[in-house]
Each structure stands twice: as structure tokens, then as C-alpha cells.
PDB file of C-alpha atoms in Angstrom:
ATOM      1  CA  MET M   1     147.188  72.459  71.351  1.00 53.00           C
ATOM      2  CA  THR M   2     149.827  75.117  71.400  1.00 58.00           C
ATOM      3  CA  GLY M   3     150.065  78.752  70.507  1.00 66.00           C
ATOM      4  CA  LYS M   4     147.257  81.140  69.634  1.00 69.00           C
ATOM      5  CA  LYS M   5     145.047  78.449  68.111  1.00 72.00           C
ATOM      6  CA  GLY M   6     145.173  76.331  71.273  1.00 69.00           C
ATOM      7  CA  PHE M   7     144.441  79.342  73.477  1.00 67.00           C
ATOM      8  CA  SER M   8     141.500  80.370  71.280  1.00 69.00           C
ATOM      9  CA  THR M   9     140.081  76.844  71.425  1.00 71.00           C
ATOM     10  CA  LEU M  10     140.374  76.706  75.224  1.00 71.00           C
ATOM     11  CA  LEU M  11     138.824  80.153  75.568  1.00 69.00           C
ATOM     12  CA  GLY M  12     135.949  79.124  73.297  1.00 67.00           C
ATOM     13  CA  LEU M  13     135.317  75.970  75.326  1.00 68.00           C
ATOM     14  CA  LEU M  14     135.418  77.933  78.561  1.00 62.00           C
ATOM     15  CA  ILE M  15     132.816  80.401  77.251  1.00 71.00           C
ATOM     16  CA  ILE M  16     130.579  77.523  76.129  1.00 69.00           C
ATOM     17  CA  LEU M  17     130.890  75.826  79.546  1.00 56.00           C
ATOM     18  CA  ILE M  18     130.034  79.024  81.409  1.00 61.00           C
ATOM     19  CA  ALA M  19     127.050  79.697  79.143  1.00 56.00           C
ATOM     20  CA  ALA M  20     125.836  76.108  79.570  1.00 52.00           C
ATOM     21  CA  PHE M  21     126.215  76.338  83.350  1.00 54.00           C
ATOM     22  CA  ILE M  22     124.166  79.530  83.516  1.00 51.00           C
ATOM     23  CA  PHE M  23     121.541  78.202  81.104  1.00 53.00           C
ATOM     24  CA  PHE M  24     121.137  74.820  82.791  1.00 53.00           C
ATOM     25  CA  SER M  25     121.405  76.067  86.375  1.00 48.00           C
ATOM     26  CA  PRO M  26     117.828  77.018  87.313  1.00 49.00           C
ATOM     27  CA  THR M  27     118.838  79.357  90.121  1.00 47.00           C
ATOM     28  CA  LEU M  28     121.287  81.342  88.018  1.00 48.00           C
ATOM     29  CA  TYR M  29     118.968  81.348  85.010  1.00 47.00           C
ATOM     30  CA  LEU M  30     116.052  82.630  87.079  1.00 47.00           C
ATOM     31  CA  ARG M  31     118.160  85.222  88.820  1.00 48.00           C
ATOM     32  CA  TYR M  32     119.593  86.759  85.657  1.00 50.00           C
ATOM     33  CA  MET M  33     117.020  85.985  82.981  1.00 48.00           C
ATOM     34  CA  ALA M  34     113.718  86.061  84.897  1.00 54.00           C
ATOM     35  CA  VAL M  35     110.839  88.315  84.033  1.00 68.00           C
ATOM     36  CA  PHE M  36     108.241  88.713  86.726  1.00 77.00           C
ATOM     37  CA  ASP M  37     104.568  89.246  85.970  1.00 82.00           C
ATOM     38  CA  LYS M  38     102.605  91.811  87.983  1.00 86.00           C
ATOM     39  CA  ASP M  39      99.399  89.875  87.303  1.00 92.00           C
ATOM     40  CA  ARG M  40     101.016  86.819  88.879  1.00 91.00           C
ATOM     41  CA  ILE M  41     101.928  88.925  91.945  1.00 93.00           C
ATOM     42  CA  ILE M  42      98.277  89.970  92.206  1.00 96.00           C
ATOM     43  CA  TYR M  43      97.170  86.351  91.753  1.00 95.00           C
ATOM     44  CA  GLU M  44      99.548  85.090  94.472  1.00 95.00           C
ATOM     45  CA  THR M  45      98.386  87.906  96.764  1.00 97.00           C
ATOM     46  CA  ASN M  46      94.787  86.821  96.261  1.00 97.00           C
ATOM     47  CA  VAL M  47      95.710  83.197  96.971  1.00 96.00           C
ATOM     48  CA  GLN M  48      96.961  84.339 100.382  1.00 97.00           C
ATOM     49  CA  ARG M  49      93.866  86.440 101.022  1.00 97.00           C
ATOM     50  CA  VAL M  50      91.454  83.630 100.122  1.00 97.00           C
ATOM     51  CA  LYS M  51      93.422  81.199 102.331  1.00 96.00           C
ATOM     52  CA  ASN M  52      92.761  83.634 105.166  1.00 97.00           C
ATOM     53  CA  GLY M  53      89.042  84.048 104.482  1.00 97.00           C
ATOM     54  CA  LEU M  54      89.280  87.421 102.757  1.00 98.00           C
ATOM     55  CA  PRO M  55      87.940  88.500  99.362  1.00 98.00           C
ATOM     56  CA  SER M  56      90.286  88.855  96.415  1.00 98.00           C
ATOM     57  CA  LEU M  57      91.635  92.265  95.499  1.00 98.00           C
ATOM     58  CA  THR M  58      90.823  93.818  92.143  1.00 97.00           C
ATOM     59  CA  LYS M  59      93.690  94.880  89.877  1.00 97.00           C
ATOM     60  CA  ASN M  60      93.814  98.659  89.513  1.00 98.00           C
ATOM     61  CA  GLU M  61      95.807 100.094  86.616  1.00 97.00           C
ATOM     62  CA  ILE M  62      96.598 103.340  88.438  1.00 98.00           C
ATOM     63  CA  LEU M  63      98.028 101.339  91.360  1.00 98.00           C
ATOM     64  CA  ASN M  64     100.079  99.306  88.844  1.00 97.00           C
ATOM     65  CA  GLN M  65     101.483 102.544  87.409  1.00 97.00           C
ATOM     66  CA  MET M  66     102.235 103.827  90.903  1.00 98.00           C
ATOM     67  CA  ALA M  67     104.060 100.586  91.788  1.00 97.00           C
ATOM     68  CA  GLU M  68     106.183 100.815  88.653  1.00 97.00           C
ATOM     69  CA  ALA M  69     106.960 104.482  89.296  1.00 98.00           C
ATOM     70  CA  LYS M  70     107.997 103.685  92.887  1.00 98.00           C
ATOM     71  CA  ALA M  71     110.366 100.890  91.807  1.00 97.00           C
ATOM     72  CA  LYS M  72     111.934 103.066  89.104  1.00 97.00           C
ATOM     73  CA  ASP M  73     112.315 105.978  91.542  1.00 97.00           C
ATOM     74  CA  MET M  74     114.106 103.764  94.085  1.00 97.00           C
ATOM     75  CA  PHE M  75     116.601 102.685  91.429  1.00 97.00           C
ATOM     76  CA  ALA M  76     117.041 106.207  90.062  1.00 97.00           C
ATOM     77  CA  LYS M  77     117.628 107.772  93.499  1.00 97.00           C
ATOM     78  CA  GLN M  78     119.327 104.707  95.038  1.00 97.00           C
ATOM     79  CA  TYR M  79     117.153 104.259  98.121  1.00 97.00           C
ATOM     80  CA  PHE M  80     114.967 101.523  99.552  1.00 97.00           C
ATOM     81  CA  ASP M  81     112.249 103.058 101.693  1.00 97.00           C
ATOM     82  CA  HIS M  82     108.602 104.077 101.649  1.00 97.00           C
ATOM     83  CA  VAL M  83     109.641 107.735 101.571  1.00 97.00           C
ATOM     84  CA  SER M  84     112.161 108.973  99.004  1.00 97.00           C
ATOM     85  CA  PRO M  85     115.212 111.007 100.042  1.00 97.00           C
ATOM     86  CA  ASP M  86     113.329 114.154  98.984  1.00 95.00           C
ATOM     87  CA  GLY M  87     110.354 113.327 101.247  1.00 96.00           C
ATOM     88  CA  TYR M  88     108.010 111.957  98.561  1.00 95.00           C
ATOM     89  CA  GLY M  89     105.753 109.256 100.008  1.00 96.00           C
ATOM     90  CA  LEU M  90     102.868 107.018  99.016  1.00 97.00           C
ATOM     91  CA  GLU M  91     100.216 109.680  99.600  1.00 96.00           C
ATOM     92  CA  ASP M  92     102.123 112.055  97.292  1.00 97.00           C
ATOM     93  CA  LEU M  93     102.355 109.336  94.646  1.00 97.00           C
ATOM     94  CA  ALA M  94      98.612 108.627  94.897  1.00 97.00           C
ATOM     95  CA  ARG M  95      97.804 112.329  94.567  1.00 96.00           C
ATOM     96  CA  ASP M  96     100.072 112.783  91.552  1.00 97.00           C
ATOM     97  CA  TYR M  97      98.571 109.738  89.789  1.00 97.00           C
ATOM     98  CA  GLY M  98      95.008 110.850  90.558  1.00 97.00           C
ATOM     99  CA  TYR M  99      94.207 107.902  92.823  1.00 97.00           C
ATOM    100  CA  LYS M 100      91.494 109.175  95.141  1.00 96.00           C
ATOM    101  CA  TYR M 101      91.772 106.975  98.192  1.00 94.00           C
ATOM    102  CA  VAL M 102      90.313 106.463 101.618  1.00 95.00           C
ATOM    103  CA  GLU M 103      93.326 104.377 102.646  1.00 96.00           C
ATOM    104  CA  VAL M 104      96.521 103.199 100.898  1.00 98.00           C
ATOM    105  CA  GLY M 105      99.322 100.819 101.798  1.00 98.00           C
ATOM    106  CA  GLU M 106     102.599  99.729 100.269  1.00 98.00           C
ATOM    107  CA  ASN M 107     104.909  96.711 100.397  1.00 98.00           C
ATOM    108  CA  LEU M 108     108.500  96.815  99.152  1.00 98.00           C
ATOM    109  CA  LEU M 109     111.009  94.025  98.614  1.00 96.00           C
ATOM    110  CA  GLU M 110     114.537  94.066  97.218  1.00 96.00           C
ATOM    111  CA  GLY M 111     116.658  91.112  96.163  1.00 91.00           C
ATOM    112  CA  ASN M 112     116.851  88.207  93.755  1.00 89.00           C
ATOM    113  CA  PHE M 113     113.858  85.886  93.590  1.00 84.00           C
ATOM    114  CA  ASN M 114     113.053  82.565  91.956  1.00 85.00           C
ATOM    115  CA  ASP M 115     109.411  83.339  91.213  1.00 86.00           C
ATOM    116  CA  GLU M 116     106.361  85.374  92.222  1.00 88.00           C
ATOM    117  CA  LYS M 117     105.407  82.810  94.867  1.00 91.00           C
ATOM    118  CA  GLN M 118     108.732  83.379  96.645  1.00 91.00           C
ATOM    119  CA  ILE M 119     108.132  87.134  96.596  1.00 94.00           C
ATOM    120  CA  LEU M 120     104.735  86.627  98.242  1.00 93.00           C
ATOM    121  CA  ASN M 121     106.167  84.165 100.771  1.00 94.00           C
ATOM    122  CA  ASP M 122     108.853  86.692 101.732  1.00 96.00           C
ATOM    123  CA  TRP M 123     106.195  89.353 102.288  1.00 97.00           C
ATOM    124  CA  MET M 124     103.931  86.952 104.195  1.00 96.00           C
ATOM    125  CA  ASN M 125     106.836  86.108 106.539  1.00 97.00           C
ATOM    126  CA  SER M 126     107.074  89.770 107.568  1.00 96.00           C
ATOM    127  CA  PRO M 127     104.365  90.927 110.014  1.00 96.00           C
ATOM    128  CA  GLU M 128     104.122  94.451 108.521  1.00 96.00           C
ATOM    129  CA  HIS M 129     103.873  93.216 104.937  1.00 97.00           C
ATOM    130  CA  ARG M 130     101.480  90.435 105.904  1.00 97.00           C
ATOM    131  CA  HIS M 131      99.256  93.051 107.544  1.00 97.00           C
ATOM    132  CA  ASN M 132      98.928  94.953 104.254  1.00 97.00           C
ATOM    133  CA  ILE M 133      98.261  91.781 102.237  1.00 98.00           C
ATOM    134  CA  LEU M 134      95.570  90.663 104.696  1.00 98.00           C
ATOM    135  CA  ASN M 135      94.128  94.108 105.435  1.00 98.00           C
ATOM    136  CA  GLU M 136      90.374  93.665 105.080  1.00 97.00           C
ATOM    137  CA  LYS M 137      89.901  97.368 104.251  1.00 97.00           C
ATOM    138  CA  PHE M 138      91.826  97.147 100.963  1.00 98.00           C
ATOM    139  CA  THR M 139      89.783  96.307  97.868  1.00 98.00           C
ATOM    140  CA  GLU M 140      92.275  96.794  95.043  1.00 98.00           C
ATOM    141  CA  MET M 141      95.960  96.627  94.303  1.00 98.00           C
ATOM    142  CA  GLY M 142      98.722  97.123  91.784  1.00 97.00           C
ATOM    143  CA  ALA M 143     102.178  95.620  91.535  1.00 97.00           C
ATOM    144  CA  ALA M 144     105.519  95.898  89.762  1.00 95.00           C
ATOM    145  CA  VAL M 145     108.770  93.941  89.818  1.00 94.00           C
ATOM    146  CA  ILE M 146     111.655  95.686  88.066  1.00 93.00           C
ATOM    147  CA  LYS M 147     115.315  94.769  87.656  1.00 93.00           C
ATOM    148  CA  GLY M 148     118.064  97.335  88.022  1.00 94.00           C
ATOM    149  CA  LYS M 149     121.247  98.408  89.804  1.00 95.00           C
ATOM    150  CA  TYR M 150     121.037  99.155  93.514  1.00 96.00           C
ATOM    151  CA  GLU M 151     124.154  99.838  95.560  1.00 95.00           C
ATOM    152  CA  GLY M 152     126.278  98.365  92.769  1.00 93.00           C
ATOM    153  CA  ARG M 153     124.346  95.093  92.559  1.00 92.00           C
ATOM    154  CA  THR M 154     121.839  93.890  89.966  1.00 92.00           C
ATOM    155  CA  VAL M 155     118.649  93.190  91.909  1.00 92.00           C
ATOM    156  CA  TRP M 156     114.872  93.234  91.620  1.00 93.00           C
ATOM    157  CA  MET M 157     112.613  95.754  93.341  1.00 95.00           C
ATOM    158  CA  ALA M 158     109.123  94.431  94.027  1.00 96.00           C
ATOM    159  CA  VAL M 159     106.340  96.847  94.948  1.00 97.00           C
ATOM    160  CA  GLN M 160     102.725  96.286  95.936  1.00 98.00           C
ATOM    161  CA  GLU M 161     100.350  99.252  96.186  1.00 98.00           C
ATOM    162  CA  PHE M 162      97.043  98.676  97.997  1.00 98.00           C
ATOM    163  CA  GLY M 163      94.035 100.924  98.221  1.00 98.00           C
ATOM    164  CA  VAL M 164      90.386 101.518  98.815  1.00 97.00           C
ATOM    165  CA  GLN M 165      88.543 104.422  97.172  1.00 95.00           C
TER     166      GLN M 165
END
């Protein structure tokens, strides 16, 4: 193979090899093509609660909307914290979404994950996050896992919102 035709053939083969590697490599495929399910996050959370002798949490649509809004806000304003750069926190979010609470809590996670179980395991390995997951006062929750650009990297933001009304 010589000339333009040979170069085009090599380039085509290289593209096919790279595509095959990404497609057949589970880690890369999951990292770049994954879609996480908020219901699965809630399910995995309840698995942990039941293992620890606690009742399951009920899915709350307002808390789901709050979790999604939080993840999107962190990407839009490029921060990773419970309070936004403009001082907007969980209580403000609950008020603005009309969630009338006695107590609320929030878990955040940023990175690339293989599945919802890994997300829950990462939270359970952190004492503060574990405390929210196993807080016996909470009766309901919402969740979101959204992909975006943070600090120049493509990552996932996972958010759990907990509450009791």
C-alpha cells in the first residue's frame, strides 16, 4: 500500500480498531456510553438500608427534580459542593421546589462509575454519606446522575436528596 489509497486504508483500519476497543472494553464503554437510572440508585440505597435493619425510602418526585437541578447547577457554575458559589443551599432548593420538610440531607459524588452499585458503595464508604443513607429519620428520597463537563473533564455528577415531611 502506497500513496493516498494506502494511507486512507490504514486510517480506516485504525478507526475501526479504536471503535472496536472502546465497544468491547467494558470499562471504557461504561464510562463513555453509560446511562444511570435514578430508580436504580433508589433501589441500591434501599438495599443498604434493609441490610442495616431500616425501612426502605419512598421515591419522591420533587426530591428527584431537586437532585437533577443540583447536578445541572454544579455543571453550569463549575463547582462541587453542597452550597453553590452564590450561597444557594439545600434548604433554598427545597423551598423553591415547594418541598415542605422537617429535615433534609444531600449526598454528592463526582467521577466516572461502572454502575449504580459502585455509586452506592462509594457513598457507603464515606462516613458522612453513609450517615445520610442510614439516617432513620429520612422517609423519602430522590436521585439524579448526570454527565457533563467539570473542570475540563467529562464526568458524572450523582446526587441524592433525602427528606422527611
